[in-house]
mmCIF file of C-alpha atoms in Angstrom:
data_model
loop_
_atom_site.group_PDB
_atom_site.id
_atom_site.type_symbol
_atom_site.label_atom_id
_atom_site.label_comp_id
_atom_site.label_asym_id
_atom_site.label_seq_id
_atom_site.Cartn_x
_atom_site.Cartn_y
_atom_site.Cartn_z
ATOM 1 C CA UNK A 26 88.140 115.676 -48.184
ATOM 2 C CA UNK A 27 84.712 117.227 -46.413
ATOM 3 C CA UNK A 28 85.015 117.325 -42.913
ATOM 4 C CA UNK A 29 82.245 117.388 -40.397
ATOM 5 C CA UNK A 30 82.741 121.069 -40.243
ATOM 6 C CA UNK A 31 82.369 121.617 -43.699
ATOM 7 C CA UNK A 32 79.229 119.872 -43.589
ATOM 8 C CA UNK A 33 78.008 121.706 -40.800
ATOM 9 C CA UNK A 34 79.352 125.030 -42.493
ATOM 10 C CA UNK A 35 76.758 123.714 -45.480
ATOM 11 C CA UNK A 36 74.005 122.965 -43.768
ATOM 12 C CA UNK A 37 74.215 125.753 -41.478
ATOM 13 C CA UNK A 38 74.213 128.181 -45.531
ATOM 14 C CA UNK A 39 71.420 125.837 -45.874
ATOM 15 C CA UNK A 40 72.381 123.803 -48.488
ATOM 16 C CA UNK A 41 73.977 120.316 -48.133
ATOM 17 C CA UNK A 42 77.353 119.479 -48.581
ATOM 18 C CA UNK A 43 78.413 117.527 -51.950
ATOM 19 C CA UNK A 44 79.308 114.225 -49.898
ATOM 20 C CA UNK A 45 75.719 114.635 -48.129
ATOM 21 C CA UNK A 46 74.124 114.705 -51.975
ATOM 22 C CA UNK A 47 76.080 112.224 -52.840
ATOM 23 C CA UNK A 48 74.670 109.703 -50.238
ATOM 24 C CA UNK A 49 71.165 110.705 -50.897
ATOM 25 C CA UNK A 50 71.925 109.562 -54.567
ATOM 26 C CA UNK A 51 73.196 106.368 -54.008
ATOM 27 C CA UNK A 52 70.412 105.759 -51.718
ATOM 28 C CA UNK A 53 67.678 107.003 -53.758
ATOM 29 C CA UNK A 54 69.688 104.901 -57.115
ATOM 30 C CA UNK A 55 69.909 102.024 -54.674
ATOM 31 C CA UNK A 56 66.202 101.738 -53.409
ATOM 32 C CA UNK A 57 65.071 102.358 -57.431
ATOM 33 C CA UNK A 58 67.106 99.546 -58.509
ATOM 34 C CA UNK A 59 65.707 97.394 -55.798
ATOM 35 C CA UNK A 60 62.161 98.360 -56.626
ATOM 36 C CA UNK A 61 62.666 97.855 -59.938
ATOM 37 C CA UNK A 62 63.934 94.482 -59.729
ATOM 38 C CA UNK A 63 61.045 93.708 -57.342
ATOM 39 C CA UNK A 64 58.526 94.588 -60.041
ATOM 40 C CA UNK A 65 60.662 93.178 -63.044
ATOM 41 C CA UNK A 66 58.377 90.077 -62.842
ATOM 42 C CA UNK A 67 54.822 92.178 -63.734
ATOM 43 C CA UNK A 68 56.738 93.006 -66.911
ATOM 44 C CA UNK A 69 56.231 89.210 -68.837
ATOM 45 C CA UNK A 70 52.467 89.847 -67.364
ATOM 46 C CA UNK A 71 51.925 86.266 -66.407
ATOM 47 C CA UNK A 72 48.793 86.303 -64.258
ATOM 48 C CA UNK A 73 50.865 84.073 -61.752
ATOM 49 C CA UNK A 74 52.937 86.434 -60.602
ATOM 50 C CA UNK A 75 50.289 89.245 -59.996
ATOM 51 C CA UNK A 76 48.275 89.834 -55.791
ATOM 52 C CA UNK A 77 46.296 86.774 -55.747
ATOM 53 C CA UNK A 78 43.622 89.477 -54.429
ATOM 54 C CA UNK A 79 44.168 91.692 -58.006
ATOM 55 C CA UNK A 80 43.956 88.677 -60.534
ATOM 56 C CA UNK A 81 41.050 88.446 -61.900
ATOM 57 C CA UNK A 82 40.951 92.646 -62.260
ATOM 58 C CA UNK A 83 44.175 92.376 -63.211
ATOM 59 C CA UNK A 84 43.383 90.382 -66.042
ATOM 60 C CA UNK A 85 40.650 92.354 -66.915
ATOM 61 C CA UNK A 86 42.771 95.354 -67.338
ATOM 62 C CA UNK A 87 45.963 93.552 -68.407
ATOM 63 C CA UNK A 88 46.307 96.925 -71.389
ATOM 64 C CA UNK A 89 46.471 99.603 -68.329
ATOM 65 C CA UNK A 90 48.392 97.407 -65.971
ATOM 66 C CA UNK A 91 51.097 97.310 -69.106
ATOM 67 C CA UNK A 92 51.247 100.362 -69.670
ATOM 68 C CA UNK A 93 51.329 101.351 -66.003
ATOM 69 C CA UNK A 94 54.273 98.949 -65.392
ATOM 70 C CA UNK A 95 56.400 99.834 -68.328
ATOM 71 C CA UNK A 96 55.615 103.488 -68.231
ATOM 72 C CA UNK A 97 56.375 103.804 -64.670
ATOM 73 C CA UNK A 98 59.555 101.588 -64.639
ATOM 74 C CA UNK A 99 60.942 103.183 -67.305
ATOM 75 C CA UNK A 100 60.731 106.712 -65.788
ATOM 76 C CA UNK A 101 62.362 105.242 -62.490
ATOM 77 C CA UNK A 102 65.020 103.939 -64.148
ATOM 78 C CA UNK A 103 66.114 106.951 -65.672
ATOM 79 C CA UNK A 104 65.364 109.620 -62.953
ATOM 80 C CA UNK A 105 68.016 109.204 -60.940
ATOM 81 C CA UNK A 106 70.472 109.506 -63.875
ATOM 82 C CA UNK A 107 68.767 113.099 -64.101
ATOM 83 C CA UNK A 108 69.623 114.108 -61.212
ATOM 84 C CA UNK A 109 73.808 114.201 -62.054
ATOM 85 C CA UNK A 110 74.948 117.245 -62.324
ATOM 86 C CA UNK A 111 77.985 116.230 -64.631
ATOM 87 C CA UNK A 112 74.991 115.361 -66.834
ATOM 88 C CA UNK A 113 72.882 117.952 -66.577
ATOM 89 C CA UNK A 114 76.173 120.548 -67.490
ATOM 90 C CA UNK A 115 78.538 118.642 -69.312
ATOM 91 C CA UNK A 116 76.463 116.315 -71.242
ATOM 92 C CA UNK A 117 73.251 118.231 -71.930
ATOM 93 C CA UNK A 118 72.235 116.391 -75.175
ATOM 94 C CA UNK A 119 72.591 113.270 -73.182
ATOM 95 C CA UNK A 120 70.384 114.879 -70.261
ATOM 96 C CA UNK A 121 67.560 115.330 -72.924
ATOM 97 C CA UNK A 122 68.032 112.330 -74.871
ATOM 98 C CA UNK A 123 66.887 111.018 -71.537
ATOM 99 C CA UNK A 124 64.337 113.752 -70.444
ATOM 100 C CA UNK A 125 62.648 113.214 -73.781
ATOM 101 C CA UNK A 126 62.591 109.223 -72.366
ATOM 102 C CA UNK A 127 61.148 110.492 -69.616
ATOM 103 C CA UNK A 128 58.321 112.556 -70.843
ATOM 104 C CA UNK A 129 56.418 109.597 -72.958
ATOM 105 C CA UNK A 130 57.059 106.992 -69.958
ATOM 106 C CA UNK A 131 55.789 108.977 -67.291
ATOM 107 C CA UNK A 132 52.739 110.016 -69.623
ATOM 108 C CA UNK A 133 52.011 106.372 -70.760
ATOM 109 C CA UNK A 134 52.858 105.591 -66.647
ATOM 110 C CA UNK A 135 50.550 107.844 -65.452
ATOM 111 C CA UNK A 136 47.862 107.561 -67.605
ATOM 112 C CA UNK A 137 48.081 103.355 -67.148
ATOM 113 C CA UNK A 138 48.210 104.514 -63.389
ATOM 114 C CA UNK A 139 44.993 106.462 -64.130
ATOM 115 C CA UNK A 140 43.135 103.936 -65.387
ATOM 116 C CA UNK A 141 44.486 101.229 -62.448
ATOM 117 C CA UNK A 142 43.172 103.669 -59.563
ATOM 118 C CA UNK A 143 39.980 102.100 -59.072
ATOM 119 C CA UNK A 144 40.966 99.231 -58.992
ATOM 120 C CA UNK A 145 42.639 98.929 -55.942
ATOM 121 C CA UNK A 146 42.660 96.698 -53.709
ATOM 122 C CA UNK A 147 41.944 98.463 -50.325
ATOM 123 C CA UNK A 148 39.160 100.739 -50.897
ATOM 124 C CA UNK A 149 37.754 103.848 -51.970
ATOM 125 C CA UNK A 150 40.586 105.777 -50.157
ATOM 126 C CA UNK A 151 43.144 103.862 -51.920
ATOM 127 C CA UNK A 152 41.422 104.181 -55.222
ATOM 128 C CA UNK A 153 41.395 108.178 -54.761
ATOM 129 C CA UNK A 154 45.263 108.395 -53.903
ATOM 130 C CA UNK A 155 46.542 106.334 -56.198
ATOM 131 C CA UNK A 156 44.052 108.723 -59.065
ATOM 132 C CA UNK A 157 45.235 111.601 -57.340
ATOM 133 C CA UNK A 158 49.148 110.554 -57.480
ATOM 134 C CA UNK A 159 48.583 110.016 -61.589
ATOM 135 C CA UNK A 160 46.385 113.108 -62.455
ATOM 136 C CA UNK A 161 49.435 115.273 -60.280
ATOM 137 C CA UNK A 162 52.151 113.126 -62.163
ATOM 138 C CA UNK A 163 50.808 113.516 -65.229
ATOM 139 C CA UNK A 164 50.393 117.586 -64.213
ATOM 140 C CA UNK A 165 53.826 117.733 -62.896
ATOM 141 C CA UNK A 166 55.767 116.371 -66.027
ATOM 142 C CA UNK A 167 54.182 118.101 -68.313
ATOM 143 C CA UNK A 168 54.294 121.712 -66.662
ATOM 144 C CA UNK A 169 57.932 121.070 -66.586
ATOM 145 C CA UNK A 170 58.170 120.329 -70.084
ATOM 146 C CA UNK A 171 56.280 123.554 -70.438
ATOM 147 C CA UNK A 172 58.858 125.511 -68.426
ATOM 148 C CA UNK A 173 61.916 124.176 -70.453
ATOM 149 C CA UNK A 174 59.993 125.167 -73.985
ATOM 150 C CA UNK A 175 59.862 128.903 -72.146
ATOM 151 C CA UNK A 176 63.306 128.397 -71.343
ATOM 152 C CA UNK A 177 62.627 128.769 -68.216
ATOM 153 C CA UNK A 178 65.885 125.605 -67.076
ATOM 154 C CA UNK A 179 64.892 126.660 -62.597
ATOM 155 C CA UNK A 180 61.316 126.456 -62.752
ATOM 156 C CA UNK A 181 61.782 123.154 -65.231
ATOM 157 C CA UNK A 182 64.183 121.418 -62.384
ATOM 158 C CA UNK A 183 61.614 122.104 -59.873
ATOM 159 C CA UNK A 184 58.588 120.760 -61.667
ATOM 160 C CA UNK A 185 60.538 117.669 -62.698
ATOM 161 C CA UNK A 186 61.874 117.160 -59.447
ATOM 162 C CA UNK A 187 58.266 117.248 -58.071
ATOM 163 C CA UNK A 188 57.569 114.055 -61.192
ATOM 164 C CA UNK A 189 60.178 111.894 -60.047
ATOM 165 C CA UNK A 190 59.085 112.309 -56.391
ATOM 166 C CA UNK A 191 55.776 111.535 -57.268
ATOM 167 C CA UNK A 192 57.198 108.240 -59.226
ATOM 168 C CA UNK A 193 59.142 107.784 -56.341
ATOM 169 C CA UNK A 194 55.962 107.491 -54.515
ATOM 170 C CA UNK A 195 55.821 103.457 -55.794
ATOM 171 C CA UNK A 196 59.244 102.395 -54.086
ATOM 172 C CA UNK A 197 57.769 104.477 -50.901
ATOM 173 C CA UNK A 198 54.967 102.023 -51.365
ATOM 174 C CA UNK A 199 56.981 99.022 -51.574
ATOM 175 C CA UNK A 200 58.947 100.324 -48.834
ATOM 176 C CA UNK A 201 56.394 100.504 -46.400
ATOM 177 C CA UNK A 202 54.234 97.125 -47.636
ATOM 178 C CA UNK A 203 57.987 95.090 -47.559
#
């Protein structure tokens, strides 16, 4: 059982304690699943479910917005399962079974993301930001693909845990527009 002072103990090392990661988890798996049954409904693409605002680009774009959508889902959906370390060390195949999941949907996601970004709805700004967040995606998965071909298992963890977060950037969004 962790105690208080345990955690402390941890944090005070700095590193949290295994019952702090484990809440982080459940919260990040939590607010993933929620965001992806939020956007479940873009998947069938029917043009009366998209922002009354977006429609008509939206259907002008209906290739990008697909592959945006499924790219992007799909690499939520299997991030968090990434993040287990029981998976990660005792069922490696299975961790790159999914990383190699991972790679083409955040590729397809960001690139679909790419080719969204000036589209958006609320400007200029917007339209930069949401390019920028792709183009770094994009950079971000694939220089940690790079550093697991070199073998090179730290440096990969910390460039794929840069992807997801940028991923993670879309339930942020949903977060904060409700």
């Amino acid at each position: 059982m962790t105690t208080t002072k345990d955690i402390a103990a941890a944090t005070a090392a700095g590193r949290p304690s295994n019952r702090w990661r484990r809440s982080r988890w459940w919260t990040m798996t939590a607010l993933v699943l929620a965001t992806l049954a939020l956007v479940s409904r873009y998947i069938g693409m029917n043009p009366a479910n998209f922002f009354t605002q977006q429609r008509e680009i939206y259907l002008g774009r209906e290739t990008m917005l697909a592959l945006h959508i499924c790219g992007a889902a799909t690499a939520l959906a299997i991030g968090p399962l990434q993040f287990l370390p029981r998976l990660r060390r005792g069922r490696a195949r299975v961790h790159r079974t999914l990383g190699t999941t991972y790679l083409p949907a955040a590729t397809i996601g960001g690139l679909g993301g790419l080719g969204m970004a000036s589209t958006a709805y609320s400007g200029l700004v917007a339209s930069l930001g949401f390019g920028t967040l792709a183009v770094l995606w994009l950079a971000c998965t694939w220089t940690g693909f790079v550093m697991v071909l070199r073998r090179r298992f730290t440096d990969h963890r910390r460039w794929m845990v840069r992807s997801f977060s940028l991923v993670f950037a879309g339930v942020t969004l949903r977060l904060i527009l409700g």
